[in-house]
mmCIF file of C-alpha atoms in Angstrom:
data_model
loop_
_atom_site.group_PDB
_atom_site.id
_atom_site.type_symbol
_atom_site.label_atom_id
_atom_site.label_comp_id
_atom_site.label_asym_id
_atom_site.label_seq_id
_atom_site.Cartn_x
_atom_site.Cartn_y
_atom_site.Cartn_z
ATOM 1 C CA UNK A 15 0.239 -0.085 0.352
ATOM 2 C CA UNK A 16 1.239 3.616 -0.937
ATOM 3 C CA UNK A 17 3.157 5.396 2.047
ATOM 4 C CA UNK A 18 0.405 8.098 1.718
ATOM 5 C CA UNK A 19 -2.490 5.758 3.075
ATOM 6 C CA UNK A 20 -1.086 3.775 5.298
ATOM 7 C CA UNK A 21 -1.055 4.486 9.095
ATOM 8 C CA UNK A 22 2.056 6.594 9.831
ATOM 9 C CA UNK A 23 5.230 4.248 10.889
ATOM 10 C CA UNK A 24 7.144 5.584 13.980
ATOM 11 C CA UNK A 25 10.441 5.008 14.381
ATOM 12 C CA UNK A 26 11.599 4.906 18.153
ATOM 13 C CA UNK A 27 15.296 6.309 18.769
ATOM 14 C CA UNK A 28 17.598 6.429 21.733
ATOM 15 C CA UNK A 29 19.791 8.820 20.877
ATOM 16 C CA UNK A 30 22.249 7.932 23.698
ATOM 17 C CA UNK A 31 23.157 11.186 24.954
ATOM 18 C CA UNK A 32 24.847 12.139 21.376
ATOM 19 C CA UNK A 33 24.582 15.758 19.774
ATOM 20 C CA UNK A 34 21.671 15.792 17.576
ATOM 21 C CA UNK A 35 21.679 17.308 14.278
ATOM 22 C CA UNK A 36 18.283 17.687 12.366
ATOM 23 C CA UNK A 37 18.537 18.700 8.771
ATOM 24 C CA UNK A 38 15.384 18.645 6.119
ATOM 25 C CA UNK A 39 14.557 19.410 2.527
ATOM 26 C CA UNK A 40 18.036 18.914 1.275
ATOM 27 C CA UNK A 41 16.268 18.472 -2.272
ATOM 28 C CA UNK A 42 19.004 16.858 -3.889
ATOM 29 C CA UNK A 43 21.365 19.700 -3.535
ATOM 30 C CA UNK A 44 24.557 17.933 -2.497
ATOM 31 C CA UNK A 45 26.781 21.145 -2.333
ATOM 32 C CA UNK A 46 24.693 22.459 0.133
ATOM 33 C CA UNK A 47 24.299 19.201 2.322
ATOM 34 C CA UNK A 48 28.205 18.323 2.295
ATOM 35 C CA UNK A 49 29.055 22.194 2.955
ATOM 36 C CA UNK A 50 26.360 22.036 6.046
ATOM 37 C CA UNK A 51 27.536 18.757 7.354
ATOM 38 C CA UNK A 52 31.224 20.400 6.746
ATOM 39 C CA UNK A 53 29.966 23.357 8.885
ATOM 40 C CA UNK A 54 28.470 21.659 11.645
ATOM 41 C CA UNK A 55 31.500 19.170 12.065
ATOM 42 C CA UNK A 56 29.424 16.135 12.036
ATOM 43 C CA UNK A 57 30.987 12.898 13.021
ATOM 44 C CA UNK A 58 30.332 9.272 14.169
ATOM 45 C CA UNK A 59 29.688 11.061 17.652
ATOM 46 C CA UNK A 60 26.444 12.718 16.582
ATOM 47 C CA UNK A 61 22.914 11.710 15.566
ATOM 48 C CA UNK A 62 22.130 12.997 12.292
ATOM 49 C CA UNK A 63 18.083 12.978 11.682
ATOM 50 C CA UNK A 64 17.066 13.772 7.972
ATOM 51 C CA UNK A 65 13.953 15.276 8.571
ATOM 52 C CA UNK A 66 12.339 14.562 4.999
ATOM 53 C CA UNK A 67 12.461 15.793 1.353
ATOM 54 C CA UNK A 68 16.007 14.964 0.306
ATOM 55 C CA UNK A 69 15.361 14.342 -3.046
ATOM 56 C CA UNK A 70 13.617 16.408 -5.765
ATOM 57 C CA UNK A 71 14.043 19.861 -7.143
ATOM 58 C CA UNK A 72 17.603 19.689 -7.303
ATOM 59 C CA UNK A 73 19.533 18.224 -9.642
ATOM 60 C CA UNK A 74 21.328 15.062 -7.919
ATOM 61 C CA UNK A 75 18.875 12.910 -6.599
ATOM 62 C CA UNK A 76 20.167 9.561 -6.935
ATOM 63 C CA UNK A 77 23.512 10.899 -6.018
ATOM 64 C CA UNK A 78 21.973 12.050 -2.697
ATOM 65 C CA UNK A 79 20.064 9.047 -1.902
ATOM 66 C CA UNK A 80 23.308 6.776 -2.164
ATOM 67 C CA UNK A 81 25.164 9.292 0.003
ATOM 68 C CA UNK A 82 22.127 9.245 2.840
ATOM 69 C CA UNK A 83 22.287 5.538 2.365
ATOM 70 C CA UNK A 84 26.166 5.346 2.932
ATOM 71 C CA UNK A 85 25.621 7.817 5.784
ATOM 72 C CA UNK A 86 23.096 5.240 7.157
ATOM 73 C CA UNK A 87 25.410 2.485 7.635
ATOM 74 C CA UNK A 88 27.409 3.900 9.766
ATOM 75 C CA UNK A 89 24.451 3.538 12.309
ATOM 76 C CA UNK A 90 24.067 7.137 13.032
ATOM 77 C CA UNK A 91 22.142 8.625 10.563
ATOM 78 C CA UNK A 92 18.199 8.048 10.562
ATOM 79 C CA UNK A 93 15.750 9.282 7.598
ATOM 80 C CA UNK A 94 12.145 10.338 7.600
ATOM 81 C CA UNK A 95 10.128 9.997 4.384
ATOM 82 C CA UNK A 96 9.155 13.390 3.038
ATOM 83 C CA UNK A 97 6.426 13.978 0.431
ATOM 84 C CA UNK A 98 8.959 14.070 -2.368
ATOM 85 C CA UNK A 99 10.782 10.779 -0.992
ATOM 86 C CA UNK A 100 7.844 8.506 -1.750
ATOM 87 C CA UNK A 101 9.164 6.672 -4.998
ATOM 88 C CA UNK A 102 8.959 3.515 -3.501
ATOM 89 C CA UNK A 103 5.320 3.687 -4.497
ATOM 90 C CA UNK A 104 5.990 3.798 -8.232
ATOM 91 C CA UNK A 105 7.519 0.300 -8.023
ATOM 92 C CA UNK A 106 5.775 -1.178 -4.753
ATOM 93 C CA UNK A 107 2.282 -0.243 -5.109
ATOM 94 C CA UNK A 108 1.444 2.705 -7.256
ATOM 95 C CA UNK A 109 3.023 2.112 -10.966
ATOM 96 C CA UNK A 110 -0.703 1.729 -12.303
ATOM 97 C CA UNK A 111 -1.082 5.526 -11.101
ATOM 98 C CA UNK A 112 2.454 6.952 -12.188
ATOM 99 C CA UNK A 113 2.775 5.169 -15.471
ATOM 100 C CA UNK A 114 0.427 7.716 -17.008
ATOM 101 C CA UNK A 115 1.944 10.855 -15.502
ATOM 102 C CA UNK A 116 5.912 9.926 -14.465
ATOM 103 C CA UNK A 117 7.025 10.536 -18.300
ATOM 104 C CA UNK A 118 5.166 14.084 -18.241
ATOM 105 C CA UNK A 119 6.700 14.728 -14.895
ATOM 106 C CA UNK A 120 10.387 13.873 -15.891
ATOM 107 C CA UNK A 121 10.204 16.063 -18.941
ATOM 108 C CA UNK A 122 8.744 19.058 -17.067
ATOM 109 C CA UNK A 123 11.687 18.766 -14.712
ATOM 110 C CA UNK A 124 14.522 17.285 -16.371
ATOM 111 C CA UNK A 125 15.862 15.997 -13.104
ATOM 112 C CA UNK A 126 14.708 13.904 -10.213
ATOM 113 C CA UNK A 127 15.296 10.096 -9.172
ATOM 114 C CA UNK A 128 13.548 8.599 -11.857
ATOM 115 C CA UNK A 129 15.385 10.738 -14.400
ATOM 116 C CA UNK A 130 18.247 9.649 -12.851
ATOM 117 C CA UNK A 131 17.852 6.391 -12.753
ATOM 118 C CA UNK A 132 16.780 5.917 -16.235
ATOM 119 C CA UNK A 133 19.660 8.277 -17.397
ATOM 120 C CA UNK A 134 22.163 5.671 -15.294
ATOM 121 C CA UNK A 135 20.278 2.730 -17.664
ATOM 122 C CA UNK A 136 20.970 4.715 -20.777
ATOM 123 C CA UNK A 137 17.136 4.851 -21.563
ATOM 124 C CA UNK A 138 16.141 8.005 -23.572
ATOM 125 C CA UNK A 139 13.416 9.906 -21.758
ATOM 126 C CA UNK A 140 10.768 10.460 -24.405
ATOM 127 C CA UNK A 141 7.355 11.456 -24.372
ATOM 128 C CA UNK A 142 6.124 8.481 -26.480
ATOM 129 C CA UNK A 143 8.020 6.024 -24.093
ATOM 130 C CA UNK A 144 6.661 3.022 -22.465
ATOM 131 C CA UNK A 145 7.582 3.410 -18.656
ATOM 132 C CA UNK A 146 5.549 0.848 -17.646
ATOM 133 C CA UNK A 147 7.907 -1.684 -19.535
ATOM 134 C CA UNK A 148 10.961 -0.077 -17.513
ATOM 135 C CA UNK A 149 9.494 -0.924 -13.977
ATOM 136 C CA UNK A 150 10.714 -4.528 -13.596
ATOM 137 C CA UNK A 151 14.250 -3.518 -14.596
ATOM 138 C CA UNK A 152 14.113 -0.805 -12.246
ATOM 139 C CA UNK A 153 13.048 -2.725 -9.600
ATOM 140 C CA UNK A 154 15.846 -4.993 -10.391
ATOM 141 C CA UNK A 155 18.562 -3.176 -11.023
ATOM 142 C CA UNK A 156 17.879 -0.428 -8.196
ATOM 143 C CA UNK A 157 16.813 -2.927 -5.371
ATOM 144 C CA UNK A 158 18.868 -1.535 -2.693
ATOM 145 C CA UNK A 159 17.860 2.224 -3.090
ATOM 146 C CA UNK A 160 14.084 0.817 -3.396
ATOM 147 C CA UNK A 161 14.375 -1.185 -0.208
ATOM 148 C CA UNK A 162 16.085 1.891 1.812
ATOM 149 C CA UNK A 163 13.163 4.200 0.281
ATOM 150 C CA UNK A 164 10.511 1.548 1.248
ATOM 151 C CA UNK A 165 11.731 1.219 4.905
ATOM 152 C CA UNK A 166 11.572 4.847 5.884
ATOM 153 C CA UNK A 167 9.291 5.804 8.442
ATOM 154 C CA UNK A 168 7.206 8.687 8.621
ATOM 155 C CA UNK A 169 7.916 9.938 12.122
ATOM 156 C CA UNK A 170 10.880 9.442 14.327
ATOM 157 C CA UNK A 171 10.534 9.668 18.032
ATOM 158 C CA UNK A 172 12.788 10.430 20.893
ATOM 159 C CA UNK A 173 12.082 10.774 24.439
ATOM 160 C CA UNK A 174 11.630 14.200 24.019
ATOM 161 C CA UNK A 175 11.547 15.129 20.742
ATOM 162 C CA UNK A 176 9.131 14.171 17.561
ATOM 163 C CA UNK A 177 10.609 14.583 14.050
ATOM 164 C CA UNK A 178 8.046 14.494 11.247
ATOM 165 C CA UNK A 179 8.675 15.966 7.709
ATOM 166 C CA UNK A 180 5.120 17.727 7.814
ATOM 167 C CA UNK A 181 3.549 17.302 10.876
ATOM 168 C CA UNK A 182 1.243 15.705 13.000
ATOM 169 C CA UNK A 183 -1.787 15.992 15.098
ATOM 170 C CA UNK A 184 -1.887 16.582 18.954
ATOM 171 C CA UNK A 185 -4.933 14.680 19.820
ATOM 172 C CA UNK A 186 -4.193 11.582 18.010
ATOM 173 C CA UNK A 187 -1.863 8.675 18.822
ATOM 174 C CA UNK A 188 0.943 9.281 15.887
ATOM 175 C CA UNK A 189 0.391 5.322 15.013
ATOM 176 C CA UNK A 190 -3.027 6.169 14.062
ATOM 177 C CA UNK A 191 -2.582 9.095 11.883
ATOM 178 C CA UNK A 192 -2.549 9.000 8.072
ATOM 179 C CA UNK A 193 1.194 8.640 6.676
ATOM 180 C CA UNK A 194 0.558 11.317 4.393
ATOM 181 C CA UNK A 195 -0.446 14.003 6.631
ATOM 182 C CA UNK A 196 2.681 13.464 8.320
ATOM 183 C CA UNK A 197 4.652 13.859 5.184
ATOM 184 C CA UNK A 198 2.636 16.937 3.897
ATOM 185 C CA UNK A 199 1.115 19.239 6.255
ATOM 186 C CA UNK A 200 1.021 22.653 4.709
ATOM 187 C CA UNK A 201 1.724 25.487 6.873
ATOM 188 C CA UNK A 202 1.825 23.473 10.169
ATOM 189 C CA UNK A 203 2.848 26.323 12.565
ATOM 190 C CA UNK A 204 -0.399 28.364 11.611
ATOM 191 C CA UNK A 205 -2.363 25.825 13.656
ATOM 192 C CA UNK A 206 -1.238 26.788 16.774
ATOM 193 C CA UNK A 207 -0.942 22.997 18.309
ATOM 194 C CA UNK A 208 0.619 22.471 21.349
ATOM 195 C CA UNK A 209 2.753 19.590 22.181
ATOM 196 C CA UNK A 210 4.278 17.921 25.223
ATOM 197 C CA UNK A 211 7.265 17.098 23.291
ATOM 198 C CA UNK A 212 9.182 19.172 20.748
ATOM 199 C CA UNK A 213 7.841 18.482 17.299
ATOM 200 C CA UNK A 214 10.573 19.139 14.863
ATOM 201 C CA UNK A 215 9.504 19.649 11.058
ATOM 202 C CA UNK A 216 10.667 20.978 7.474
ATOM 203 C CA UNK A 217 8.201 21.030 4.413
ATOM 204 C CA UNK A 218 7.028 24.405 4.930
ATOM 205 C CA UNK A 219 9.921 27.088 3.733
ATOM 206 C CA UNK A 220 9.858 29.142 7.215
ATOM 207 C CA UNK A 221 9.786 32.634 5.070
ATOM 208 C CA UNK A 222 6.410 31.668 3.994
ATOM 209 C CA UNK A 223 5.180 32.210 7.571
ATOM 210 C CA UNK A 224 6.697 35.954 7.515
ATOM 211 C CA UNK A 225 4.767 38.740 5.644
ATOM 212 C CA UNK A 226 6.827 41.726 5.592
ATOM 213 C CA UNK A 227 10.306 40.487 5.228
ATOM 214 C CA UNK A 228 12.397 37.420 4.406
ATOM 215 C CA UNK A 229 14.234 35.130 6.929
ATOM 216 C CA UNK A 230 15.437 31.774 5.871
ATOM 217 C CA UNK A 231 16.483 31.077 9.603
ATOM 218 C CA UNK A 232 14.412 28.308 11.820
ATOM 219 C CA UNK A 233 11.442 29.070 13.844
ATOM 220 C CA UNK A 234 11.605 28.010 17.261
ATOM 221 C CA UNK A 235 8.187 28.490 19.024
ATOM 222 C CA UNK A 236 8.678 27.773 22.663
ATOM 223 C CA UNK A 237 5.334 28.457 23.728
ATOM 224 C CA UNK A 238 3.873 25.503 21.440
ATOM 225 C CA UNK A 239 6.901 23.236 21.615
ATOM 226 C CA UNK A 240 7.428 23.654 17.508
ATOM 227 C CA UNK A 241 10.595 24.059 15.451
ATOM 228 C CA UNK A 242 10.251 24.591 11.822
ATOM 229 C CA UNK A 243 13.606 24.441 9.781
ATOM 230 C CA UNK A 244 12.852 24.434 5.949
ATOM 231 C CA UNK A 245 15.086 27.260 4.888
ATOM 232 C CA UNK A 246 14.002 26.896 1.259
ATOM 233 C CA UNK A 247 16.965 25.210 -0.198
ATOM 234 C CA UNK A 248 16.961 24.451 -3.980
ATOM 235 C CA UNK A 249 13.382 26.262 -3.878
ATOM 236 C CA UNK A 250 14.580 29.918 -3.024
ATOM 237 C CA UNK A 251 17.280 32.218 -4.700
ATOM 238 C CA UNK A 252 18.096 33.184 -1.260
ATOM 239 C CA UNK A 253 17.473 30.186 0.695
ATOM 240 C CA UNK A 254 19.822 28.165 2.448
ATOM 241 C CA UNK A 255 20.098 24.816 4.178
ATOM 242 C CA UNK A 256 19.613 24.853 7.860
ATOM 243 C CA UNK A 257 20.869 22.151 10.743
ATOM 244 C CA UNK A 258 18.768 22.205 14.028
ATOM 245 C CA UNK A 259 21.547 20.989 16.678
ATOM 246 C CA UNK A 260 20.469 19.982 20.281
ATOM 247 C CA UNK A 261 23.400 19.195 22.384
ATOM 248 C CA UNK A 262 22.019 16.416 24.044
ATOM 249 C CA UNK A 263 18.636 14.399 24.328
ATOM 250 C CA UNK A 264 16.239 16.423 26.790
ATOM 251 C CA UNK A 265 18.120 20.048 25.870
ATOM 252 C CA UNK A 266 16.228 23.058 24.968
ATOM 253 C CA UNK A 267 19.697 24.645 24.543
ATOM 254 C CA UNK A 268 18.862 25.017 20.508
ATOM 255 C CA UNK A 269 21.192 26.428 18.016
ATOM 256 C CA UNK A 270 21.574 26.051 14.390
ATOM 257 C CA UNK A 271 23.618 26.541 11.379
ATOM 258 C CA UNK A 272 22.885 27.249 8.116
ATOM 259 C CA UNK A 273 24.823 26.967 4.653
ATOM 260 C CA UNK A 274 24.600 28.753 1.626
ATOM 261 C CA UNK A 275 27.248 29.662 -1.238
ATOM 262 C CA UNK A 276 26.961 33.269 -1.682
ATOM 263 C CA UNK A 277 30.170 35.282 -1.239
ATOM 264 C CA UNK A 278 30.724 37.075 1.837
ATOM 265 C CA UNK A 279 31.527 40.572 1.975
ATOM 266 C CA UNK A 280 31.614 43.717 4.364
ATOM 267 C CA UNK A 281 29.246 46.678 4.694
ATOM 268 C CA UNK A 282 31.434 49.983 4.019
ATOM 269 C CA UNK A 283 28.847 52.493 5.306
ATOM 270 C CA UNK A 284 26.149 52.109 7.756
ATOM 271 C CA UNK A 285 22.758 52.186 6.522
ATOM 272 C CA UNK A 286 19.400 52.662 8.451
ATOM 273 C CA UNK A 287 16.789 50.535 7.498
ATOM 274 C CA UNK A 288 13.082 49.969 8.281
ATOM 275 C CA UNK A 289 10.338 51.587 6.833
ATOM 276 C CA UNK A 290 7.295 49.936 5.338
ATOM 277 C CA UNK A 291 8.185 46.552 3.305
ATOM 278 C CA UNK A 292 6.551 43.740 1.575
ATOM 279 C CA UNK A 293 7.563 39.881 0.839
ATOM 280 C CA UNK A 294 6.118 38.593 -2.223
ATOM 281 C CA UNK A 295 6.299 35.041 -2.191
ATOM 282 C CA UNK A 296 5.495 31.611 -3.855
ATOM 283 C CA UNK A 297 2.043 30.789 -3.880
ATOM 284 C CA UNK A 298 0.715 34.556 -3.548
ATOM 285 C CA UNK A 299 2.990 35.973 -6.495
ATOM 286 C CA UNK A 300 0.626 37.486 -8.860
ATOM 287 C CA UNK A 301 1.284 41.051 -9.803
ATOM 288 C CA UNK A 302 0.540 43.813 -12.385
ATOM 289 C CA UNK A 303 3.544 45.347 -14.069
ATOM 290 C CA UNK A 304 2.915 48.970 -14.017
ATOM 291 C CA UNK A 305 6.525 50.269 -15.668
ATOM 292 C CA UNK A 306 8.932 47.802 -17.001
ATOM 293 C CA UNK A 307 12.480 48.404 -17.029
ATOM 294 C CA UNK A 308 15.631 46.853 -18.309
ATOM 295 C CA UNK A 309 16.701 46.153 -14.409
ATOM 296 C CA UNK A 310 13.993 47.008 -12.401
ATOM 297 C CA UNK A 311 10.144 46.866 -12.595
ATOM 298 C CA UNK A 312 7.543 48.530 -10.910
ATOM 299 C CA UNK A 313 4.479 46.189 -9.902
ATOM 300 C CA UNK A 314 1.330 45.987 -7.918
ATOM 301 C CA UNK A 315 0.784 42.754 -5.907
ATOM 302 C CA UNK A 316 -2.780 41.979 -7.041
ATOM 303 C CA UNK A 317 -4.154 40.529 -4.008
ATOM 304 C CA UNK A 318 -2.949 43.494 -1.337
ATOM 305 C CA UNK A 319 -2.436 46.545 -3.961
ATOM 306 C CA UNK A 320 1.226 46.884 -2.626
ATOM 307 C CA UNK A 321 3.535 48.585 -4.929
ATOM 308 C CA UNK A 322 7.381 47.898 -4.943
ATOM 309 C CA UNK A 323 10.225 47.781 -7.419
ATOM 310 C CA UNK A 324 11.377 44.136 -8.325
ATOM 311 C CA UNK A 325 14.212 42.775 -10.498
ATOM 312 C CA UNK A 326 12.986 42.440 -14.299
ATOM 313 C CA UNK A 327 14.415 39.317 -14.719
ATOM 314 C CA UNK A 328 11.959 37.979 -11.484
ATOM 315 C CA UNK A 329 8.879 38.385 -13.775
ATOM 316 C CA UNK A 330 7.813 35.140 -15.210
ATOM 317 C CA UNK A 331 6.617 36.519 -18.688
ATOM 318 C CA UNK A 332 6.376 39.812 -20.752
ATOM 319 C CA UNK A 333 2.689 40.284 -19.886
ATOM 320 C CA UNK A 334 0.931 42.919 -17.845
ATOM 321 C CA UNK A 335 -0.498 40.527 -15.336
ATOM 322 C CA UNK A 336 1.923 37.483 -14.227
ATOM 323 C CA UNK A 337 3.491 35.939 -11.784
ATOM 324 C CA UNK A 338 7.218 36.527 -10.326
ATOM 325 C CA UNK A 339 9.849 35.280 -8.396
ATOM 326 C CA UNK A 340 9.941 35.716 -4.827
ATOM 327 C CA UNK A 341 10.656 39.996 -4.013
ATOM 328 C CA UNK A 342 11.329 41.831 -1.054
ATOM 329 C CA UNK A 343 11.869 45.446 -0.804
ATOM 330 C CA UNK A 344 13.061 45.796 2.644
ATOM 331 C CA UNK A 345 16.046 47.695 3.285
ATOM 332 C CA UNK A 346 18.273 46.250 6.146
ATOM 333 C CA UNK A 347 19.605 47.891 8.927
ATOM 334 C CA UNK A 348 23.397 47.860 8.965
ATOM 335 C CA UNK A 349 26.516 48.760 10.489
ATOM 336 C CA UNK A 350 29.999 49.376 9.217
ATOM 337 C CA UNK A 351 32.056 46.193 9.208
ATOM 338 C CA UNK A 352 28.759 43.851 9.262
ATOM 339 C CA UNK A 353 29.251 40.701 7.170
ATOM 340 C CA UNK A 354 26.495 40.231 4.255
ATOM 341 C CA UNK A 355 26.207 37.394 1.700
ATOM 342 C CA UNK A 356 25.755 38.760 -1.688
ATOM 343 C CA UNK A 357 22.746 37.312 -3.673
ATOM 344 C CA UNK A 358 22.402 39.952 -6.563
ATOM 345 C CA UNK A 359 24.352 42.361 -7.344
ATOM 346 C CA UNK A 360 22.721 45.365 -9.576
ATOM 347 C CA UNK A 361 23.422 48.930 -10.828
ATOM 348 C CA UNK A 362 21.615 50.236 -7.603
ATOM 349 C CA UNK A 363 23.018 48.329 -4.842
ATOM 350 C CA UNK A 364 22.957 44.809 -3.323
ATOM 351 C CA UNK A 365 20.293 41.987 -2.543
ATOM 352 C CA UNK A 366 22.370 40.596 0.591
ATOM 353 C CA UNK A 367 21.614 38.426 3.553
ATOM 354 C CA UNK A 368 22.248 39.211 6.982
ATOM 355 C CA UNK A 369 21.744 36.869 9.845
ATOM 356 C CA UNK A 370 19.474 34.804 7.597
ATOM 357 C CA UNK A 371 17.209 37.899 6.584
ATOM 358 C CA UNK A 372 17.512 38.927 2.838
ATOM 359 C CA UNK A 373 17.098 42.911 1.936
ATOM 360 C CA UNK A 374 18.710 45.617 0.032
ATOM 361 C CA UNK A 375 22.073 47.558 0.716
ATOM 362 C CA UNK A 376 22.538 50.582 -1.304
ATOM 363 C CA UNK A 377 26.052 51.566 -0.253
ATOM 364 C CA UNK A 378 29.460 49.814 -1.174
ATOM 365 C CA UNK A 379 30.547 46.438 -0.191
ATOM 366 C CA UNK A 380 34.435 45.887 0.617
#
């Protein structure tokens, strides 16, 4: 039966006093993942928990899967199934459903686990291909990978923490909750659930919880005992891959590290920020183009009427009404000497990140 429709599989885990490192939503981005592991100093004395969605979106799904399988062999890496990781269903239970959809998906994405597997087999991916005919060979050739994916739990539970990719409900035993709900629980923190144990989730990029600015750092809600850690890796141009760090089982002294590849520079002159700002984001990114320029365009956010200038290359079409890439007009408060990561360099200034928050700096960087 599909991972989506069965009751949640829960893996009980004794972390044995180790430092716990939780990472979610790697999305096949190996440079970010390796960079983050190096930054946190991951070692055999740690417990690494991959909190779902390590596949798809990025360009190295099969490589990422095999890398995580190798880590898991060491005995201190555990993996939660995310909504992007359920590919074993194609082989085990859902091939009739997928056979009519998988080819269109692969040709649209031109990446992903199935794309990588078929490419390794030397199969040309075409619109008229007979995918169903290839399933037995896929099942045999990649059996270790399918076995690993099929065995993943929906939830990992320790004495003090619960790791689920999407989320869980507080009033139903976890084992009686639907696996699909644990993997895909959109905007989980907005429900206001309160838990006895800390619940650590990914799935919903943390910046989507914000209205007037963009910050990719984990959100720690101590009142409700919920932590959301998806930093938008592979999905957001200014995203990052976060690692929640728990010093030992039972600790609430949470910290985090984040990795992104952006060049780091220093602010030459202080800048006073603040003022009105807005964040146009995925799912609410319909705009009207009021003035289209070569580098910047003035747009009106359709739902709110808010007007702001965004990078012209962030517009998805040449039409007056269209969608756009995530955009902010926040002007950051910065002091001379502050380190910033440069996301975009323009003729007017820089789109930068400072301590996880994205915004504009109009001065000179050194």
